[in-house]
PDB file of C-alpha atoms (C1' of nucleotides) in Angstrom:
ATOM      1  CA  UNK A  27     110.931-191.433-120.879  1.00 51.00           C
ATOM      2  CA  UNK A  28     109.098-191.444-124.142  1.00 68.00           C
ATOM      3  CA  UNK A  29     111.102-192.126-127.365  1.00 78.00           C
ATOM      4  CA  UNK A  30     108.177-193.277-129.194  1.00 86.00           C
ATOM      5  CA  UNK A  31     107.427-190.997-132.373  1.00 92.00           C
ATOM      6  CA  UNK A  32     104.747-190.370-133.581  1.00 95.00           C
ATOM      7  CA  UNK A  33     103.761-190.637-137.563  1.00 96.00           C
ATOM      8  CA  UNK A  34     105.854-188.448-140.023  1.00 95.00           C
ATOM      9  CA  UNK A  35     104.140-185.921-142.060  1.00 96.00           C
ATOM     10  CA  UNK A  36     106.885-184.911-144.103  1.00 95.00           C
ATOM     11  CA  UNK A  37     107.439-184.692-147.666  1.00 95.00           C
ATOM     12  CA  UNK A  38     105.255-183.119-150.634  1.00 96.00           C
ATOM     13  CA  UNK A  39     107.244-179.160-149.903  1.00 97.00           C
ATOM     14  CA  UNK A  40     107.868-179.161-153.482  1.00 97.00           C
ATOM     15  CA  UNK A  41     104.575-180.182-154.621  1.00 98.00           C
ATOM     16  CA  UNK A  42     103.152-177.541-152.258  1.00 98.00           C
ATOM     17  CA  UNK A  43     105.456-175.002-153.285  1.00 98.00           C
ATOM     18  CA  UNK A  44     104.269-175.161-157.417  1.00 98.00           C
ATOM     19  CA  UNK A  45     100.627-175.610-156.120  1.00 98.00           C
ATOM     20  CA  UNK A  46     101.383-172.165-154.526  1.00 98.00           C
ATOM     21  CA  UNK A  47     102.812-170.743-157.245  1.00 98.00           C
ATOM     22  CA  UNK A  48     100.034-171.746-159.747  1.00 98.00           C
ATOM     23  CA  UNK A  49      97.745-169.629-157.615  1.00 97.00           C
ATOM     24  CA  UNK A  50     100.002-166.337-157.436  1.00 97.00           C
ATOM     25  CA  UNK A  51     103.506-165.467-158.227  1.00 97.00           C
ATOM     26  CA  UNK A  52     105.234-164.743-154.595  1.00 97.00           C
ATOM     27  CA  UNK A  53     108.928-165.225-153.582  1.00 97.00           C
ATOM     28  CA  UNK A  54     110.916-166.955-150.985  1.00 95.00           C
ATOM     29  CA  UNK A  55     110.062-165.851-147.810  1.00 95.00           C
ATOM     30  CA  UNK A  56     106.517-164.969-148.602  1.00 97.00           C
ATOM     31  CA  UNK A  57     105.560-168.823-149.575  1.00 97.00           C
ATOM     32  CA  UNK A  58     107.265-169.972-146.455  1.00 97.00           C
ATOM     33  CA  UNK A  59     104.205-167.772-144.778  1.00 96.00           C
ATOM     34  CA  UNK A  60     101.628-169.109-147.044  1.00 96.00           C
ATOM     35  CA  UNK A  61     103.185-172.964-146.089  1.00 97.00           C
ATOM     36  CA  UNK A  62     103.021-171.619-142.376  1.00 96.00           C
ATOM     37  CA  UNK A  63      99.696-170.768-142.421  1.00 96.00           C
ATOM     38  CA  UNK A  64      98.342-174.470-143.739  1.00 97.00           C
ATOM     39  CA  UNK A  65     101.054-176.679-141.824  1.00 96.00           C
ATOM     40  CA  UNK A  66     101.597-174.438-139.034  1.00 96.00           C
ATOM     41  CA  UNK A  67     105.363-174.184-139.199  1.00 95.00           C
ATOM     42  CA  UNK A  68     107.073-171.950-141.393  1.00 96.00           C
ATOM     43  CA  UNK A  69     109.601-173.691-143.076  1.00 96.00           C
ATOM     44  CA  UNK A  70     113.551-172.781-142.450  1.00 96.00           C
ATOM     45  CA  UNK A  71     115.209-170.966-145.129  1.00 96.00           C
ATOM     46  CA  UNK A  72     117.264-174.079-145.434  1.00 96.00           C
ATOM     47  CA  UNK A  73     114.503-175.619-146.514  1.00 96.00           C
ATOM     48  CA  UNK A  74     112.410-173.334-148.929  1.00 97.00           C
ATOM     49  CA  UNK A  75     115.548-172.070-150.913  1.00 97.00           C
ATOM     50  CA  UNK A  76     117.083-175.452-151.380  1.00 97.00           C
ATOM     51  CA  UNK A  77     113.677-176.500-152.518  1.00 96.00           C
ATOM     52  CA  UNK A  78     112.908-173.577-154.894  1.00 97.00           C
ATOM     53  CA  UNK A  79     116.719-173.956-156.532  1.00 96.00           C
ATOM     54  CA  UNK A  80     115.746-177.727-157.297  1.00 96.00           C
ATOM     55  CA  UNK A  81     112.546-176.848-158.942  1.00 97.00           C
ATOM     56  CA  UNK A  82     114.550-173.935-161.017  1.00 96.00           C
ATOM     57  CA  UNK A  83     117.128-175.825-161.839  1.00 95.00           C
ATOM     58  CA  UNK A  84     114.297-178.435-163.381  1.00 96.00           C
ATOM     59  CA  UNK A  85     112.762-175.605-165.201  1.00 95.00           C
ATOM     60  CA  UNK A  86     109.217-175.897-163.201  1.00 97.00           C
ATOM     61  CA  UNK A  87     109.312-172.444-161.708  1.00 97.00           C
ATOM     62  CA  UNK A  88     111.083-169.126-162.989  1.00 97.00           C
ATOM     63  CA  UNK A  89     112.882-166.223-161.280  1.00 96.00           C
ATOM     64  CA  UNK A  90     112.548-162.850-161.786  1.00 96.00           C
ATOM     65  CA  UNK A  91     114.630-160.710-159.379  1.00 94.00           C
ATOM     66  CA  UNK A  92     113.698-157.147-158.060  1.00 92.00           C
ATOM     67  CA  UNK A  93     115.731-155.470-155.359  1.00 90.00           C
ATOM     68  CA  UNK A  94     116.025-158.034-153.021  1.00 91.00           C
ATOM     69  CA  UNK A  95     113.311-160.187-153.557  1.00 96.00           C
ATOM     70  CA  UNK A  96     113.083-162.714-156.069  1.00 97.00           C
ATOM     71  CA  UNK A  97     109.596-163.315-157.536  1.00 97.00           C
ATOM     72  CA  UNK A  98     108.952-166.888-158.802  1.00 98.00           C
ATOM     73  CA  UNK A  99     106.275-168.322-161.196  1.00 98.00           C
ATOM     74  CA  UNK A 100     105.398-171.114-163.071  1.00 98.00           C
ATOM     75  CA  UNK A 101     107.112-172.205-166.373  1.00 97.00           C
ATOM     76  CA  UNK A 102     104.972-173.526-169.351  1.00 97.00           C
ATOM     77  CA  UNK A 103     106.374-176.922-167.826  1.00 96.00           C
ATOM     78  CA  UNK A 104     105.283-176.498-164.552  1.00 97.00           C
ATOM     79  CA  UNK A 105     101.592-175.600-165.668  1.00 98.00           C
ATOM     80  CA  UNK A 106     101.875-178.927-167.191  1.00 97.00           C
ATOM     81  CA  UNK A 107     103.762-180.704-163.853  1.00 97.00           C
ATOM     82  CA  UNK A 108     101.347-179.070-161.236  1.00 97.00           C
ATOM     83  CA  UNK A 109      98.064-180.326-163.323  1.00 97.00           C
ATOM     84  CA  UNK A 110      99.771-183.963-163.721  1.00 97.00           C
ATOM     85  CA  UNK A 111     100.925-184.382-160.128  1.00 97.00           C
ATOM     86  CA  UNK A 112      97.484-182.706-158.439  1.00 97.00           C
ATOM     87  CA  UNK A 113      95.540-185.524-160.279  1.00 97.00           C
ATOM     88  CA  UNK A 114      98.369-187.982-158.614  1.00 97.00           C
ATOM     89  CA  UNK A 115      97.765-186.219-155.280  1.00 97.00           C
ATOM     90  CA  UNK A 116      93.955-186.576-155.377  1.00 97.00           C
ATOM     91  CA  UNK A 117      94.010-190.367-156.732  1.00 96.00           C
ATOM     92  CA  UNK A 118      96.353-190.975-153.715  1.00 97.00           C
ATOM     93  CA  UNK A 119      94.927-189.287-150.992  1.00 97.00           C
ATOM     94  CA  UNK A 120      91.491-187.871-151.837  1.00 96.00           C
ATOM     95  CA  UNK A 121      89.720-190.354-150.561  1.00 96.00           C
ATOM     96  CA  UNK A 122      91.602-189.081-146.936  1.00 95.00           C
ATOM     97  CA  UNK A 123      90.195-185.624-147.245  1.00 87.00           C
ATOM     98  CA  UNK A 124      86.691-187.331-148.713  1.00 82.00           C
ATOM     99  CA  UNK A 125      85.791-188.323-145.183  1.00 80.00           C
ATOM    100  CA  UNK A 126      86.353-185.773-143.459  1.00 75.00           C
ATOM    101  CA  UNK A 127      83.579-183.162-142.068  1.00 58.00           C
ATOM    102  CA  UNK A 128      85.340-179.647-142.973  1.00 52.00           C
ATOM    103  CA  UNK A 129      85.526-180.148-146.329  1.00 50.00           C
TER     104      UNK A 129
ATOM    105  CA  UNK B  11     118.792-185.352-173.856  1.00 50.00           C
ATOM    106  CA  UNK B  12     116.575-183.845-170.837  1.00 68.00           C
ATOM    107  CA  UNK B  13     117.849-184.014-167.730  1.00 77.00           C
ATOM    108  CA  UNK B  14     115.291-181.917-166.074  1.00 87.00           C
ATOM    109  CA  UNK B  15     112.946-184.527-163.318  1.00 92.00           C
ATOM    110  CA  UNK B  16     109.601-183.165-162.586  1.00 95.00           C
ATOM    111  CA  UNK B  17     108.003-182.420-159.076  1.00 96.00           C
ATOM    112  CA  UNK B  18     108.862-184.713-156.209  1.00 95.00           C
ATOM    113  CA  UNK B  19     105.839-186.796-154.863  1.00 96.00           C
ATOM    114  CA  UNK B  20     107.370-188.719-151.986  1.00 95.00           C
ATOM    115  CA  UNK B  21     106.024-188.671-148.977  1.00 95.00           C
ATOM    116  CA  UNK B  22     103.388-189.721-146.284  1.00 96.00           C
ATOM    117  CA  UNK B  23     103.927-193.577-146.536  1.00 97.00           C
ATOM    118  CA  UNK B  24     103.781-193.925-143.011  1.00 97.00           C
ATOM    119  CA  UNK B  25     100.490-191.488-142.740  1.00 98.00           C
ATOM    120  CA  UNK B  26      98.733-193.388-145.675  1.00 98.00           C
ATOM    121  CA  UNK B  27      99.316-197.034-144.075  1.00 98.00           C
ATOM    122  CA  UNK B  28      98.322-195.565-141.061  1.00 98.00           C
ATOM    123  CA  UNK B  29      94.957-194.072-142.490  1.00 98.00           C
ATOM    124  CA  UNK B  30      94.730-197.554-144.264  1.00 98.00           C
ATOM    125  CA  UNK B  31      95.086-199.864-141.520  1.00 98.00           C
ATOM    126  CA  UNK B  32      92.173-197.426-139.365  1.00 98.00           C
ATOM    127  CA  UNK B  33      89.771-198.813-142.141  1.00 97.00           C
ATOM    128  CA  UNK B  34      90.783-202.381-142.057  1.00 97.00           C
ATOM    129  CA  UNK B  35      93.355-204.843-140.440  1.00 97.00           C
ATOM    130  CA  UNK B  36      95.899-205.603-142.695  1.00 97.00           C
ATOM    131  CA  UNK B  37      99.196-207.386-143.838  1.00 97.00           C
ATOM    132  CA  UNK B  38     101.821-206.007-145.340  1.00 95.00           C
ATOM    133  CA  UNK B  39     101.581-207.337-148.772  1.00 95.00           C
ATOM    134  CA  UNK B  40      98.162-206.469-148.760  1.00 97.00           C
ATOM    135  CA  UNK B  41      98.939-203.000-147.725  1.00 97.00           C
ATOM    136  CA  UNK B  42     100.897-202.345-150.297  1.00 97.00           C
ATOM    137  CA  UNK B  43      98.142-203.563-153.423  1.00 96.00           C
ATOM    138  CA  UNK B  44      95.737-201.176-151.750  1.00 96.00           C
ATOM    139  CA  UNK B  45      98.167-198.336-151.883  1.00 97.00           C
ATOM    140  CA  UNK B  46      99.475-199.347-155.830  1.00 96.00           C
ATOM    141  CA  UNK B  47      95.419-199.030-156.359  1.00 96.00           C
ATOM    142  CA  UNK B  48      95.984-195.521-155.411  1.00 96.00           C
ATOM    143  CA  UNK B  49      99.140-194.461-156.005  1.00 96.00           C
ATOM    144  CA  UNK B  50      99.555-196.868-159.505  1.00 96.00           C
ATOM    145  CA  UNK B  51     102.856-198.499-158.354  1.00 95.00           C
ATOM    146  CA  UNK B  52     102.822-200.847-155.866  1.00 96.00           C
ATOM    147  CA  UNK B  53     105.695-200.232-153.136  1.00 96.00           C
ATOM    148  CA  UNK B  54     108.020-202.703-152.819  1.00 96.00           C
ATOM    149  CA  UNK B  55     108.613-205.039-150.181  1.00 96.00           C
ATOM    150  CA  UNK B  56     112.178-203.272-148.762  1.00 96.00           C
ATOM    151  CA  UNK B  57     109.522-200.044-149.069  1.00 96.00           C
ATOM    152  CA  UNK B  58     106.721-201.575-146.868  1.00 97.00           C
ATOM    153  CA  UNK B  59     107.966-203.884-144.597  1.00 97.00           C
ATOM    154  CA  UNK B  60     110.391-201.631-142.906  1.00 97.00           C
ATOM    155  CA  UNK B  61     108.005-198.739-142.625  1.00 96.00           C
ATOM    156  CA  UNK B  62     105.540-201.248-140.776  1.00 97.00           C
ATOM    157  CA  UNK B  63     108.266-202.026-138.244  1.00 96.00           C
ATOM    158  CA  UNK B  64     108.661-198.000-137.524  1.00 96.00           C
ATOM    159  CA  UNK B  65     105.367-197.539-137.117  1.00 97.00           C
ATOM    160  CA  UNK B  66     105.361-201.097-134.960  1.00 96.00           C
ATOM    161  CA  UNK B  67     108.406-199.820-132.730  1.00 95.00           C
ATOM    162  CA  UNK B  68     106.730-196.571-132.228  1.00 95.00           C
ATOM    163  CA  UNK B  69     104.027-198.424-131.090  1.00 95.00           C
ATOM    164  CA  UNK B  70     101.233-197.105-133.384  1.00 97.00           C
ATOM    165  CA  UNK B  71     100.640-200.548-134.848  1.00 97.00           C
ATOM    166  CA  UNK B  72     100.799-204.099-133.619  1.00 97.00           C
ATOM    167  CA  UNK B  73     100.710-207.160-135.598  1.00 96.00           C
ATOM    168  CA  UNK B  74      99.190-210.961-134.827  1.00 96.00           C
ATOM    169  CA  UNK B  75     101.364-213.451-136.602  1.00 94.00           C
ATOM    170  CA  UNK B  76      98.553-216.090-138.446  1.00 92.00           C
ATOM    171  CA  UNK B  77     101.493-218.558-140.382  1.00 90.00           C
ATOM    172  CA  UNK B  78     103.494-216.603-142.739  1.00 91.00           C
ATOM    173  CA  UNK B  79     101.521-213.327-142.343  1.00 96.00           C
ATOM    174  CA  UNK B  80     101.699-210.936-139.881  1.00 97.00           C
ATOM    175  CA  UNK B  81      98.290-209.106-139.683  1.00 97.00           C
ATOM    176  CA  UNK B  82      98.639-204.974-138.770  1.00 98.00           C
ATOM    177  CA  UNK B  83      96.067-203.062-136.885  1.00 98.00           C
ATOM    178  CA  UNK B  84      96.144-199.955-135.090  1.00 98.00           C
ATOM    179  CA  UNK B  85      97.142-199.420-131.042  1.00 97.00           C
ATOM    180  CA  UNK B  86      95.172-196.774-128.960  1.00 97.00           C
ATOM    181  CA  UNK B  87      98.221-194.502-129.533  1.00 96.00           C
ATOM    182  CA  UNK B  88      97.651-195.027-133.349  1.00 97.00           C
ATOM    183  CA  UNK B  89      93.960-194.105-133.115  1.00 98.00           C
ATOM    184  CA  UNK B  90      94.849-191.170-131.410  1.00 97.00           C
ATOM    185  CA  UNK B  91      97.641-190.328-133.558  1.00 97.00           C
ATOM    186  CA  UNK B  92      95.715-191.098-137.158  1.00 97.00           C
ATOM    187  CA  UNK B  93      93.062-188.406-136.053  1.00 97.00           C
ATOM    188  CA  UNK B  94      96.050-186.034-135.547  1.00 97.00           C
ATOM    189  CA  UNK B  95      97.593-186.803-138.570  1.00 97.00           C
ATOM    190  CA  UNK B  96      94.427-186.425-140.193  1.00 97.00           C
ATOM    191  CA  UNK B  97      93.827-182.999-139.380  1.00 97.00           C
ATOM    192  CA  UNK B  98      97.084-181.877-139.912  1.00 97.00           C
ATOM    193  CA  UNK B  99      96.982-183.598-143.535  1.00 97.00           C
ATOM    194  CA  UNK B 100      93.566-181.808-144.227  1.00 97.00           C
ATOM    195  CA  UNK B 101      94.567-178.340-143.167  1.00 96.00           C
ATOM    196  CA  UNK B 102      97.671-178.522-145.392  1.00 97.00           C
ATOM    197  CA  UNK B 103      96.751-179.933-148.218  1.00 97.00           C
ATOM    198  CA  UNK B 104      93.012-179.588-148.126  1.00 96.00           C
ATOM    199  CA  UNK B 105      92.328-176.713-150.623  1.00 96.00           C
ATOM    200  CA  UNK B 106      93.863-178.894-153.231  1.00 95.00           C
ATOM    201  CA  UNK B 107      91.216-180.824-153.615  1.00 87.00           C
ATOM    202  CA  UNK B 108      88.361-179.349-152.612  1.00 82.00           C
ATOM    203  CA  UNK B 109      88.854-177.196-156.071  1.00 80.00           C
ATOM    204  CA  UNK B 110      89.290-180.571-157.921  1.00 75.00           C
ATOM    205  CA  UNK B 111      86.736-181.320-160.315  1.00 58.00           C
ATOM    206  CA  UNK B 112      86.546-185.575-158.883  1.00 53.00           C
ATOM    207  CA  UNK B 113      85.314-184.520-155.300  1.00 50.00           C
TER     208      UNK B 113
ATOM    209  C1'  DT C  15     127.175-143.086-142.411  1.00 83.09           C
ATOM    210  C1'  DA C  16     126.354-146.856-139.553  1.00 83.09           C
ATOM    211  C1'  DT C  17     123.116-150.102-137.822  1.00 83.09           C
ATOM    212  C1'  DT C  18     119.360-153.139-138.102  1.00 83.09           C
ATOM    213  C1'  DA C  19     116.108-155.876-140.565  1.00 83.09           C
ATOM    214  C1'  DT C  20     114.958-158.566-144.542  1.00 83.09           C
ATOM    215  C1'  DA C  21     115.728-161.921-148.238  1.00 83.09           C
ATOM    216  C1'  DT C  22     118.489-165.205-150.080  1.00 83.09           C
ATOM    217  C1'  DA C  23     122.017-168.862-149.836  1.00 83.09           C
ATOM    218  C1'  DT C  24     125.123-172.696-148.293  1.00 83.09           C
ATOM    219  C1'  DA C  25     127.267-176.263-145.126  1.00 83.09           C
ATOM    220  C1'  DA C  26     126.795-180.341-142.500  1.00 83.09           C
ATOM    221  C1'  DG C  27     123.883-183.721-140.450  1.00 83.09           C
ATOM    222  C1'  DA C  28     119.392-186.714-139.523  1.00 83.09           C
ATOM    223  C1'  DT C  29     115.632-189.375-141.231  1.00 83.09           C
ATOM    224  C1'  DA C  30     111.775-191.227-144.324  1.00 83.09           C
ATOM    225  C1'  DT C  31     111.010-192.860-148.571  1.00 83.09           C
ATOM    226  C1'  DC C  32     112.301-194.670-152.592  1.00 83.09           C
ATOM    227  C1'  DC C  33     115.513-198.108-155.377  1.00 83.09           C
ATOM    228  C1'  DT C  34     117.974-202.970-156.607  1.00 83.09           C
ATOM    229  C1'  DA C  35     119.448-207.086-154.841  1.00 83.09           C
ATOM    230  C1'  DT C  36     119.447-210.856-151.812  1.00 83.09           C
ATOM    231  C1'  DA C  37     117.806-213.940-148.048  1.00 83.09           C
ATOM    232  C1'  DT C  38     114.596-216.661-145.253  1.00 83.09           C
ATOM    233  C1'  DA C  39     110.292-218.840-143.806  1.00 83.09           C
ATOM    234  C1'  DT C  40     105.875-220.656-144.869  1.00 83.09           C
ATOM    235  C1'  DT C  41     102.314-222.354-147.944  1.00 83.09           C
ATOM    236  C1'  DT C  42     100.774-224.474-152.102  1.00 83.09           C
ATOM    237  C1'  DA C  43     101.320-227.289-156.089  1.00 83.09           C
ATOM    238  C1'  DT C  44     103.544-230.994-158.646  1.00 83.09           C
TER     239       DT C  44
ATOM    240  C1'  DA D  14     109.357-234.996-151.052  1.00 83.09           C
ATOM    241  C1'  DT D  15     110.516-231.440-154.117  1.00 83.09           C
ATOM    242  C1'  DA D  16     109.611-227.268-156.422  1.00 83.09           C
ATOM    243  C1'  DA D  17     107.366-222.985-156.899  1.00 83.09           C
ATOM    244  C1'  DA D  18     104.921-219.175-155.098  1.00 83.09           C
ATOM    245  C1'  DT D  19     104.013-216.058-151.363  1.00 83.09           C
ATOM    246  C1'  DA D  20     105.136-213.128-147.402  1.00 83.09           C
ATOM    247  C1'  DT D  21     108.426-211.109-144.771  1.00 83.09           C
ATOM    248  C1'  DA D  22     113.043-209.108-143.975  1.00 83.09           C
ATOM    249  C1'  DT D  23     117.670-206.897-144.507  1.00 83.09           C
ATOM    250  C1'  DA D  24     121.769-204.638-146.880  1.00 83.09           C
ATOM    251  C1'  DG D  25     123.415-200.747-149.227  1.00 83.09           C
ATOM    252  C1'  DG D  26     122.590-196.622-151.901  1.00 83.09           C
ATOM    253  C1'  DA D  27     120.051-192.164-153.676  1.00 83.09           C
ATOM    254  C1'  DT D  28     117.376-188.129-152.794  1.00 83.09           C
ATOM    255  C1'  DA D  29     113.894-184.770-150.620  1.00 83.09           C
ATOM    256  C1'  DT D  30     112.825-182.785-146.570  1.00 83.09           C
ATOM    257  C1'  DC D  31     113.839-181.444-142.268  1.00 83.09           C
ATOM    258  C1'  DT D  32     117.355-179.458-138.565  1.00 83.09           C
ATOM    259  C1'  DT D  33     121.030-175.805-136.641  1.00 83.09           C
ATOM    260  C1'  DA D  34     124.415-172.694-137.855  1.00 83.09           C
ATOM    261  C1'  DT D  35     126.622-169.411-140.677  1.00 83.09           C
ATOM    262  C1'  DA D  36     127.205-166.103-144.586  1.00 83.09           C
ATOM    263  C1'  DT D  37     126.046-162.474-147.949  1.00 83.09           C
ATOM    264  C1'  DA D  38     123.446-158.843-150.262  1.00 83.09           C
ATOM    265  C1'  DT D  39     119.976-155.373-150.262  1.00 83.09           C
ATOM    266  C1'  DA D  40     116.688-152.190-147.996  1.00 83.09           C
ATOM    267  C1'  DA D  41     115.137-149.405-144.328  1.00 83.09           C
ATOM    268  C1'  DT D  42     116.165-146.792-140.274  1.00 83.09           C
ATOM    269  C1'  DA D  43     118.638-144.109-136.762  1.00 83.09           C
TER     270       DA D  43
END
DNA sequence: TATTATATATAAGATATCCTATATATTTAT
DNA sequence: ATAAATATATAGGATATCTTATATATAATA
């Protein structure tokens, strides 16, 4: 029996999420595809929801409901928050992606 | 007074050491100066030292005692899992930077 | 109208990553 | 030898991100 793990890749949803966002308004379900189609899983609705209520609640992202779909978007702060944390992101880890042939 | 936190950017401590210790053998204090370099705050040591022994009792990294410091390097299974990790990293966050202007 | 599918939401639990604080062992300096 | 600095380690707590399971509201279909 194996009950070695391997490494853990989680963390950065949120981060992901406003990237998203900064590129095109979308709602819920429809940036749990775009997240899907990079990592591979599509995230539970446990976890987007959650996750977009936290960044709503700090006034990053906005909601604007139609029907049944609610369409977020960035907030003046959040232009502000996704420029500041991508330069974080890219001091951290650039170097990572730097390397590597496909990029 | 504001209340509101800005965007979450925990995550991938494991994955970073990891990607660290495939360039170079190193100890934990070490480790964690090379990722303040990056990241601008250095972890601290009840931050490093038990996500070295994870990574240790997973066996992805094993470390040679030399007096008071224990120096990390990666196992097979941690080669194997960095270029893994690697990949995964890159297709998920990859686009971020390849539109940054430092690349 | 009734059923099914879609989108959103919440509850309860696990774990990694962060914190402050404290402890121990080893090395270096006085 | 004693003190100070360095490296490692653990305890206890907070939060984001993940899980499975369940619930509710709206839209589309039979």
């Amino acid at each position: 029996m194996n009950n070695k793990k391997g490494c853990n890749m989680k963390g950065l949803l949120s981060f992901q999420i406003l990237w998203l966002l900064s590129k095109k308004p979308m709602y819920g379900d429809q940036l749990a595809e775009e997240i899907e189609k990079r990592r591979g899983e599509k995230p539970k609705p446990s976890t987007i929801y959650p996750a977009l209520k936290e960044l709503s609640d700090n006034e990053l992202i906005k909601g604007k409901k139609d029907g049944k779909i609610i369409v977020y978007s960035l907030t003046k702060r959040g232009v502000i928050e996704i420029q500041k944390t991508t330069e974080y992101f890219c001091r951290s880890f650039g170097e990572i992606l730097k390397e590597s042939k496909n990029m």
